[in-house]
Each structure stands twice: as C-alpha cells, then as structure tokens.
Amino acid sequence: MSTSLTVRPAAESAYDVVALGEVMLRLDPGDRRVRTARRFDVWEGGGEYNVARGLRRCFGLRGAVVTALADNEIGRLVEDFMLTGGLDTQYVQWVPYDGIGRTVRNGLNFTERGFGVRGAVGVSDRGNTAISQMRPDDVDWDALFARGVRWLHTGGIFAALSESTADVAEAAMAAARRHGTIVSYDLNYRPSLWKGIGGEERAREVNRRLAQHVDVMIGNEEDFTASLGFEVEGVDENLTDLDTGAFRAMIKTASEAYPNFQVIATTLRGVRSASRNDWGAIAWSRAEGFAEATHRADLEIFDRVGGGDSFASGLAYGLLELDTLQDAVEYGAAHGALAMTTPGDTTMVTLAEVAKLAGGGSARVQR
C-alpha cells in the first residue's frame, strides 16, 4: 500500500470499502435528448455508490453499500443493479412504500450525455426519497466497523439530501475513525441540491463540519471553492488553461486548514466541448508531497458522468494496494478516462486496461 496512509490489513477486515449514499435509477436517452426521447436505457448510479462499485467490479475488492430504498418494484430494480455491481446489500434499509410516493419514494436521474457544443444535462427527481429521511441511529455504525472495514467513502451529494443526512454522514465518519477505517469524502458540489436550502453558504457550513472527519478529501476546483471556500487563483471559468500551480497553492492552503487531511486529490477537467475534454489530476499527501497524473489533452468523451467517481475509486485502489501516491493518482486518472468512454455512471473497465493506460499504453486494437 501507499506510504501516504496507514490502512488496516485486508486479512483483518470484512470489507475493503463501504459506501454511504443514495443510489438512483439513471434514465439515459442515448443519442437523443430527454425532452424528445421515446425510450431510455436504465442504469443505477450514485456519487458515493459508484466509487465502491468501481472498487468491486474493476479492481476486485470487497465492498458493501449503506443506503435506503422504498420497498417497491423500482427499489427492487435498483437492488438488482446493485447485486450485479457485486456489492453486499445487507445494509440496505428497506422502507415500506405508501402506494404512490406521498411520504417515501426512490430517486430518478434523467441524464443526457451531450455532444459537441451541447453540454451534458442532468435532471434529478429525488425529493422525499427513502435515504433523505435516514437518521443517524438507523444503522449500528460501531457494529459495522467493528467487523473490519478498510475504507469508508461518502460525500457532499449525500450530505445535501436533507438536514438529517449530514448528521448520518457525521455519525458514520466518526465511527469509522474510531475503528481505524480510512474516511474519504468527495465534495461533489451540485448547485441544484443546495439551491433550495441555503445555497453555497449552507454547503460550506455542512462540508466544513464534515471535513473535520476526513482523511482523504477529493474534489474538483468548483467543489473546493463552493463547498469549502478555498479559491483557485487564476483559473478561467471554462478551465481551458489549467495551471497546476494554482491548484497546488489551493491544496497547500486546505492542508493547513485541516490538519486531519492526509491526502487531497483534485481532478483537472478543461471542457473544450461535450465530446472533448482536457483531463488530468493532481494529488498531495503529508507523507509524499505532490504527485501529478499524466495529462491527457483533448480526450475524447463518450459519457462524462461518473468520470470523477471512477477517478476516486482508482485513487482509493492505489492508496490501498499500490506503492506510491504517484501510482494512485495515475490509476485514478486512467480509470476516470476509460470510464468516460462508455455509457452510464458506472465502470465497465478492467484492472488490466487501467494498468495498461496508467503505464502509457495506447488504444491500438487487441486481437
């Protein structure tokens, strides 16, 4: 494992990773637009869940998901996807359904991929979902982490769902740290989630509180600015000129403000069009300093949604299983790049493909 973190041994753990967050159905119109679609492909997805699923399906680690679903046919469809994803579902909270969703329901996420000058669009329909009503004592956190968990992943999407979910996250994160579990957190700022409950000011209040329990903090430039209030100097709105020096300065400031952060990682995405992005990443740890992934200029994108989550899972794998922070950030950036070549939120990539790309491999045909 990387010298950046002290991680409990796999042999003494029931799970390598546990994710805490909402899992929704993603309805994908394919090449069409949501507003004119006549059919949709259906996937599962969720900012926190995607990371654990990636660690299971691409990297072969053992994982579980803590979430809540309304017990109806839609919830059972989400469960079917999660079972395909290979995560242990014993910690799913099943909430009785009232018949029409008056009090509890499952979340839907309509997402179109975009193309060229037309950017990707996401429209979520997730009010009053089962997990937004979760309470801190709905799960016996100490019992879960006493079984041995190497890594807990949660983030700012889950924390924004309701007043109670931030408290749930805090309870889980505090219990994880009591039991020697590494806690990672992806800020994942979504303006639509915070808009009706206090906007950026509320986002900063919640995320600054939760940040005190984090070992590995992940996000992009907007996340660190909107969620924690750290400005990235000299970066234009479209991020067409990504100066890593500005990000290094921001990371240094964040590391001083939160001495509990052991690792900070930032994805670097310059949007030339919906179909072509500049893609890279930078990471820092107290033990190893800065490491920068191979920069991929003008990367061709098929579906950008889930790229950041796939970066996070590759980074986590590297920190759990590989030797250096440089290895970890390379695997994260490579996994994110590959995941954006396929549809859906979740990874369809193999560890061999990630290792090949991280090591400088090409896209030549394999026969």
Short mmCIF file of C-alpha atoms in Angstrom, two decimals:
data_model
loop_
_atom_site.label_atom_id
_atom_site.label_comp_id
_atom_site.label_asym_id
_atom_site.label_seq_id
_atom_site.Cartn_x
_atom_site.Cartn_y
_atom_site.Cartn_z
CA MET A 1 0.00 0.00 0.00
CA SER A 2 1.00 3.61 -0.47
CA THR A 3 3.15 5.14 2.26
CA SER A 4 0.69 8.06 2.30
CA LEU A 5 -1.80 6.19 4.53
CA THR A 6 -1.78 3.58 7.26
CA VAL A 7 -4.55 1.16 6.28
CA ARG A 8 -5.77 -1.81 8.28
CA PRO A 9 -4.76 -5.19 6.78
CA ALA A 10 -7.20 -6.85 4.38
CA ALA A 11 -6.90 -10.15 6.27
CA GLU A 12 -8.35 -8.47 9.38
CA SER A 13 -11.25 -6.84 7.53
CA ALA A 14 -14.67 -8.00 6.34
CA TYR A 15 -14.77 -5.27 3.68
CA ASP A 16 -12.21 -3.28 1.77
CA VAL A 17 -14.73 -0.47 1.17
CA VAL A 18 -18.16 0.64 2.37
CA ALA A 19 -20.06 3.42 0.58
CA LEU A 20 -22.74 5.59 2.19
CA GLY A 21 -25.06 7.41 -0.22
CA GLU A 22 -28.14 7.42 -2.40
CA VAL A 23 -28.49 5.00 -5.30
CA MET A 24 -30.89 6.15 -8.03
CA LEU A 25 -32.11 4.86 -11.34
CA ARG A 26 -30.42 6.69 -14.19
CA LEU A 27 -32.60 7.02 -17.29
CA ASP A 28 -30.42 7.61 -20.34
CA PRO A 29 -31.95 8.70 -23.70
CA GLY A 30 -28.81 7.59 -25.55
CA ASP A 31 -28.12 9.78 -28.57
CA ARG A 32 -31.39 11.68 -28.07
CA ARG A 33 -32.45 14.37 -25.66
CA VAL A 34 -34.54 13.85 -22.53
CA ARG A 35 -37.21 16.22 -23.86
CA THR A 36 -37.70 14.28 -27.10
CA ALA A 37 -36.87 10.71 -26.00
CA ARG A 38 -39.21 7.78 -26.65
CA ARG A 39 -37.10 5.17 -24.90
CA PHE A 40 -34.42 5.12 -22.20
CA ASP A 41 -31.64 2.81 -21.17
CA VAL A 42 -31.70 2.26 -17.42
CA TRP A 43 -28.66 2.10 -15.16
CA GLU A 44 -28.03 2.59 -11.47
CA GLY A 45 -25.83 5.33 -10.14
CA GLY A 46 -24.92 7.49 -7.19
CA GLY A 47 -21.87 9.63 -6.45
CA GLU A 48 -20.83 7.61 -3.40
CA TYR A 49 -22.02 4.18 -4.54
CA ASN A 50 -20.18 4.44 -7.88
CA VAL A 51 -16.84 4.54 -6.05
CA ALA A 52 -17.42 1.31 -4.10
CA ARG A 53 -18.87 -0.38 -7.18
CA GLY A 54 -15.78 0.59 -9.16
CA LEU A 55 -13.52 -0.84 -6.47
CA ARG A 56 -15.51 -4.08 -6.64
CA ARG A 57 -16.05 -4.50 -10.38
CA CYS A 58 -12.86 -3.06 -11.83
CA PHE A 59 -10.37 -3.57 -9.01
CA GLY A 60 -11.70 -6.75 -7.41
CA LEU A 61 -12.01 -5.52 -3.82
CA ARG A 62 -14.78 -6.46 -1.37
CA GLY A 63 -17.47 -3.84 -0.83
CA ALA A 64 -20.82 -3.04 0.74
CA VAL A 65 -23.28 -0.18 0.33
CA VAL A 66 -25.30 1.57 3.04
CA THR A 67 -28.37 3.16 1.52
CA ALA A 68 -32.17 3.20 1.84
CA LEU A 69 -34.85 2.38 -0.72
CA ALA A 70 -38.63 2.38 -0.82
CA ASP A 71 -39.76 -1.24 -0.99
CA ASN A 72 -41.50 -1.35 -4.35
CA GLU A 73 -40.71 -2.60 -7.84
CA ILE A 74 -38.45 0.38 -8.61
CA GLY A 75 -36.48 -0.15 -5.42
CA ARG A 76 -36.11 -3.83 -6.24
CA LEU A 77 -34.85 -2.90 -9.72
CA VAL A 78 -32.18 -0.73 -8.09
CA GLU A 79 -31.33 -3.69 -5.85
CA ASP A 80 -30.97 -5.92 -8.92
CA PHE A 81 -28.47 -3.47 -10.40
CA MET A 82 -26.55 -3.30 -7.10
CA LEU A 83 -26.36 -7.09 -6.96
CA THR A 84 -24.93 -7.06 -10.50
CA GLY A 85 -22.45 -4.49 -9.24
CA GLY A 86 -21.23 -7.04 -6.72
CA LEU A 87 -21.70 -5.07 -3.51
CA ASP A 88 -23.07 -6.60 -0.32
CA THR A 89 -26.61 -5.25 0.12
CA GLN A 90 -27.28 -6.40 3.69
CA TYR A 91 -27.03 -2.79 4.92
CA VAL A 92 -29.77 -1.51 2.59
CA GLN A 93 -32.63 -0.10 4.64
CA TRP A 94 -35.98 -1.10 3.12
CA VAL A 95 -38.72 1.45 3.87
CA PRO A 96 -42.41 0.47 3.47
CA TYR A 97 -43.96 2.09 0.40
CA ASP A 98 -47.19 4.06 0.81
CA GLY A 99 -48.57 3.21 -2.63
CA ILE A 100 -47.99 6.47 -4.52
CA GLY A 101 -44.86 8.05 -3.06
CA ARG A 102 -46.63 10.54 -0.84
CA THR A 103 -44.19 10.01 2.03
CA VAL A 104 -41.35 7.95 0.58
CA ARG A 105 -40.05 7.12 -2.88
CA ASN A 106 -36.98 6.16 -4.92
CA GLY A 107 -34.85 8.66 -6.80
CA LEU A 108 -34.68 9.04 -10.58
CA ASN A 109 -31.93 10.75 -12.53
CA PHE A 110 -32.52 11.66 -16.19
CA THR A 111 -29.13 12.33 -17.82
CA GLU A 112 -28.26 13.13 -21.42
CA ARG A 113 -24.65 12.81 -22.49
CA GLY A 114 -24.34 15.92 -24.65
CA PHE A 115 -22.32 16.18 -27.84
CA GLY A 116 -20.03 18.86 -29.23
CA VAL A 117 -21.33 22.30 -28.31
CA ARG A 118 -24.34 20.81 -26.46
CA GLY A 119 -23.28 20.04 -22.92
CA ALA A 120 -24.41 17.14 -20.79
CA VAL A 121 -27.63 17.73 -18.82
CA GLY A 122 -28.82 16.07 -15.64
CA VAL A 123 -32.35 16.38 -14.24
CA SER A 124 -32.81 14.60 -10.93
CA ASP A 125 -36.19 13.73 -9.42
CA ARG A 126 -35.30 12.80 -5.87
CA GLY A 127 -37.47 14.67 -3.37
CA ASN A 128 -38.67 12.69 -0.31
CA THR A 129 -36.53 9.69 -1.17
CA ALA A 130 -36.04 6.95 1.39
CA ILE A 131 -32.42 7.79 2.08
CA SER A 132 -33.10 11.51 2.51
CA GLN A 133 -35.15 10.51 5.59
CA MET A 134 -32.42 8.35 7.11
CA ARG A 135 -31.46 9.07 10.71
CA PRO A 136 -28.03 8.62 12.35
CA ASP A 137 -29.19 5.75 14.57
CA ASP A 138 -30.82 3.76 11.75
CA VAL A 139 -27.54 1.86 11.40
CA ASP A 140 -25.40 0.38 14.18
CA TRP A 141 -22.22 2.01 12.90
CA ASP A 142 -19.97 0.62 15.59
CA ALA A 143 -21.15 -2.92 14.84
CA LEU A 144 -20.49 -2.42 11.12
CA PHE A 145 -16.99 -1.01 11.54
CA ALA A 146 -16.11 -3.49 14.29
CA ARG A 147 -16.34 -6.18 11.59
CA GLY A 148 -13.32 -4.57 9.96
CA VAL A 149 -13.64 -2.02 7.17
CA ARG A 150 -10.54 -0.65 5.49
CA TRP A 151 -12.18 2.34 3.77
CA LEU A 152 -15.42 4.36 4.08
CA HIS A 153 -16.47 6.59 1.20
CA THR A 154 -19.21 9.21 1.31
CA GLY A 155 -19.62 12.76 0.06
CA GLY A 156 -21.32 16.06 -0.50
CA ILE A 157 -24.22 14.73 -2.58
CA PHE A 158 -25.42 12.55 0.28
CA ALA A 159 -24.81 15.33 2.81
CA ALA A 160 -27.02 17.71 0.78
CA LEU A 161 -30.10 15.50 0.56
CA SER A 162 -31.70 16.68 3.82
CA GLU A 163 -30.99 18.09 7.25
CA SER A 164 -30.59 14.59 8.64
CA THR A 165 -28.26 13.10 6.04
CA ALA A 166 -25.36 15.33 7.06
CA ASP A 167 -25.85 14.01 10.60
CA VAL A 168 -25.91 10.43 9.28
CA ALA A 169 -22.66 11.06 7.42
CA GLU A 170 -21.05 12.53 10.52
CA ALA A 171 -22.12 9.56 12.66
CA ALA A 172 -20.72 7.10 10.11
CA MET A 173 -17.46 9.01 9.63
CA ALA A 174 -16.87 9.38 13.37
CA ALA A 175 -17.50 5.66 13.96
CA ALA A 176 -15.20 4.74 11.08
CA ARG A 177 -12.35 6.74 12.54
CA ARG A 178 -12.91 5.17 15.98
CA HIS A 179 -12.34 1.77 14.39
CA GLY A 180 -9.28 2.70 12.34
CA THR A 181 -11.08 2.96 8.99
CA ILE A 182 -9.82 5.44 6.41
CA VAL A 183 -12.52 8.00 5.52
CA SER A 184 -12.68 9.51 2.04
CA TYR A 185 -15.09 12.24 1.02
CA ASP A 186 -15.85 13.62 -2.44
CA LEU A 187 -17.17 17.18 -2.16
CA ASN A 188 -19.23 16.74 -5.38
CA TYR A 189 -20.87 20.18 -5.24
CA ARG A 190 -24.21 20.23 -7.06
CA PRO A 191 -25.86 23.68 -7.17
CA SER A 192 -29.30 22.09 -7.73
CA LEU A 193 -29.10 20.19 -4.44
CA TRP A 194 -28.19 23.21 -2.32
CA LYS A 195 -30.30 25.81 -4.15
CA GLY A 196 -33.43 25.47 -2.02
CA ILE A 197 -31.71 25.00 1.36
CA GLY A 198 -29.29 27.90 1.61
CA GLY A 199 -27.02 27.66 -1.43
CA GLU A 200 -23.24 27.94 -1.18
CA GLU A 201 -23.35 29.33 2.35
CA ARG A 202 -25.16 26.24 3.64
CA ALA A 203 -22.94 23.95 1.57
CA ARG A 204 -19.86 25.42 3.20
CA GLU A 205 -21.35 25.18 6.69
CA VAL A 206 -22.15 21.46 6.24
CA ASN A 207 -18.99 20.46 4.39
CA ARG A 208 -16.65 22.31 6.72
CA ARG A 209 -18.19 20.42 9.65
CA LEU A 210 -17.85 17.05 7.94
CA ALA A 211 -14.34 17.83 6.64
CA GLN A 212 -13.02 17.52 10.19
CA HIS A 213 -13.61 13.73 9.99
CA VAL A 214 -11.90 13.19 6.59
CA ASP A 215 -8.59 11.51 5.82
CA VAL A 216 -8.76 11.67 2.00
CA MET A 217 -10.50 14.74 0.52
CA ILE A 218 -11.44 14.64 -3.16
CA GLY A 219 -12.97 17.22 -5.49
CA ASN A 220 -12.52 19.49 -8.48
CA GLU A 221 -11.89 23.22 -8.48
CA GLU A 222 -15.59 24.14 -8.15
CA ASP A 223 -16.02 21.70 -5.26
CA PHE A 224 -13.21 23.18 -3.19
CA THR A 225 -14.36 26.72 -3.90
CA ALA A 226 -18.12 26.30 -3.39
CA SER A 227 -18.06 23.66 -0.63
CA LEU A 228 -15.07 24.71 1.48
CA GLY A 229 -14.36 28.27 0.36
CA PHE A 230 -10.83 27.72 -0.99
CA GLU A 231 -10.26 29.83 -4.09
CA VAL A 232 -8.20 28.58 -7.02
CA GLU A 233 -6.43 31.69 -8.29
CA GLY A 234 -6.05 32.47 -11.97
CA VAL A 235 -8.31 29.77 -13.42
CA ASP A 236 -10.79 30.90 -16.06
CA GLU A 237 -14.46 29.88 -15.99
CA ASN A 238 -14.15 27.24 -18.72
CA LEU A 239 -10.87 25.84 -17.35
CA THR A 240 -9.26 25.93 -20.75
CA ASP A 241 -5.88 26.81 -19.28
CA LEU A 242 -5.29 24.53 -16.30
CA ASP A 243 -2.35 25.80 -14.28
CA THR A 244 -1.44 23.13 -11.75
CA GLY A 245 0.50 25.73 -9.77
CA ALA A 246 -2.78 27.38 -8.76
CA PHE A 247 -4.16 24.02 -7.62
CA ARG A 248 -1.00 23.25 -5.65
CA ALA A 249 -1.40 26.55 -3.80
CA MET A 250 -5.05 25.80 -3.04
CA ILE A 251 -4.21 22.29 -1.80
CA LYS A 252 -1.47 23.66 0.45
CA THR A 253 -3.97 26.10 1.99
CA ALA A 254 -6.52 23.33 2.51
CA SER A 255 -3.94 21.04 4.12
CA GLU A 256 -3.03 23.76 6.61
CA ALA A 257 -6.68 24.50 7.42
CA TYR A 258 -7.48 20.81 8.03
CA PRO A 259 -4.56 19.01 9.69
CA ASN A 260 -6.59 15.77 9.62
CA PHE A 261 -6.36 15.62 5.79
CA GLN A 262 -3.73 13.02 4.94
CA VAL A 263 -4.38 13.06 1.19
CA ILE A 264 -6.01 15.70 -1.05
CA ALA A 265 -6.80 14.94 -4.68
CA THR A 266 -8.22 17.17 -7.40
CA THR A 267 -9.36 16.27 -10.89
CA LEU A 268 -8.47 18.74 -13.64
CA ARG A 269 -11.02 18.97 -16.43
CA GLY A 270 -10.89 21.55 -19.21
CA VAL A 271 -14.10 21.44 -21.25
CA ARG A 272 -13.33 22.11 -24.91
CA SER A 273 -16.69 20.60 -25.88
CA ALA A 274 -19.00 17.91 -24.51
CA SER A 275 -17.08 15.42 -26.65
CA ARG A 276 -13.52 16.59 -25.95
CA ASN A 277 -12.07 17.44 -22.56
CA ASP A 278 -8.59 18.04 -21.26
CA TRP A 279 -8.26 15.58 -18.35
CA GLY A 280 -5.77 15.22 -15.57
CA ALA A 281 -5.38 15.07 -11.80
CA ILE A 282 -3.11 16.19 -9.01
CA ALA A 283 -2.75 14.70 -5.54
CA TRP A 284 -0.88 15.56 -2.35
CA SER A 285 -0.13 13.69 0.83
CA ARG A 286 1.63 14.68 4.04
CA ALA A 287 4.00 11.76 3.62
CA GLU A 288 4.86 12.09 -0.09
CA GLY A 289 4.07 15.66 -1.15
CA PHE A 290 2.67 16.32 -4.64
CA ALA A 291 2.07 13.86 -7.47
CA GLU A 292 0.59 14.71 -10.85
CA ALA A 293 -1.08 12.27 -13.26
CA THR A 294 -0.31 12.10 -16.97
CA HIS A 295 -2.19 14.99 -18.57
CA ARG A 296 -4.50 13.88 -21.39
CA ALA A 297 -5.21 16.86 -23.62
CA ASP A 298 -8.22 16.69 -25.93
CA LEU A 299 -9.50 13.40 -24.50
CA GLU A 300 -12.47 12.03 -26.44
CA ILE A 301 -15.53 11.65 -24.21
CA PHE A 302 -18.48 9.32 -24.77
CA ASP A 303 -20.27 9.92 -21.43
CA ARG A 304 -18.62 12.14 -18.85
CA VAL A 305 -20.98 11.30 -15.96
CA GLY A 306 -19.19 9.16 -13.39
CA GLY A 307 -15.68 10.13 -14.52
CA GLY A 308 -14.91 11.79 -11.21
CA ASP A 309 -16.26 8.82 -9.24
CA SER A 310 -14.10 6.48 -11.30
CA PHE A 311 -11.10 8.70 -10.56
CA ALA A 312 -11.91 8.39 -6.85
CA SER A 313 -12.12 4.59 -7.00
CA GLY A 314 -8.83 4.30 -8.89
CA LEU A 315 -7.16 6.63 -6.40
CA ALA A 316 -8.54 4.63 -3.47
CA TYR A 317 -7.31 1.39 -5.03
CA GLY A 318 -3.87 2.89 -5.45
CA LEU A 319 -3.75 4.08 -1.85
CA LEU A 320 -4.94 0.68 -0.61
CA GLU A 321 -2.87 -1.62 -2.82
CA LEU A 322 -0.06 0.19 -4.69
CA ASP A 323 3.27 1.58 -3.58
CA THR A 324 3.19 5.34 -4.13
CA LEU A 325 0.91 8.34 -4.38
CA GLN A 326 2.13 8.71 -7.98
CA ASP A 327 0.79 5.23 -8.75
CA ALA A 328 -2.52 6.05 -7.07
CA VAL A 329 -3.14 9.30 -8.96
CA GLU A 330 -2.15 7.66 -12.27
CA TYR A 331 -4.60 4.80 -11.70
CA GLY A 332 -7.32 7.26 -10.70
CA ALA A 333 -6.87 9.43 -13.79
CA ALA A 334 -6.61 6.41 -16.10
CA HIS A 335 -9.74 4.79 -14.66
CA GLY A 336 -11.67 8.06 -14.96
CA ALA A 337 -10.55 8.49 -18.58
CA LEU A 338 -11.56 4.94 -19.50
CA ALA A 339 -14.90 5.12 -17.69
CA MET A 340 -15.83 8.19 -19.78
CA THR A 341 -15.53 6.08 -22.96
CA THR A 342 -18.62 4.01 -22.04
CA PRO A 343 -22.26 4.89 -21.27
CA GLY A 344 -23.71 5.01 -17.76
CA ASP A 345 -22.40 6.22 -14.42
CA THR A 346 -20.60 3.03 -13.53
CA THR A 347 -17.36 1.46 -14.69
CA MET A 348 -17.14 -1.12 -17.48
CA VAL A 349 -13.34 -1.25 -17.29
CA THR A 350 -10.90 -3.98 -16.24
CA LEU A 351 -7.92 -3.63 -13.97
CA ALA A 352 -5.68 -4.74 -16.84
CA GLU A 353 -6.98 -1.87 -19.00
CA VAL A 354 -6.36 0.65 -16.22
CA ALA A 355 -2.87 -0.67 -15.59
CA LYS A 356 -2.07 -0.52 -19.31
CA LEU A 357 -3.27 3.08 -19.73
CA ALA A 358 -1.67 4.22 -16.46
CA GLY A 359 1.58 2.74 -17.70
CA GLY A 360 1.42 4.63 -21.01
CA GLY A 361 -0.40 2.09 -23.17
CA SER A 362 -2.15 3.02 -26.42
CA ALA A 363 -5.61 2.35 -27.87
CA ARG A 364 -4.34 0.00 -30.56
CA VAL A 365 -6.72 -2.86 -31.33
CA GLN A 366 -6.24 -6.01 -29.26
CA ARG A 367 -6.87 -9.26 -31.19
#
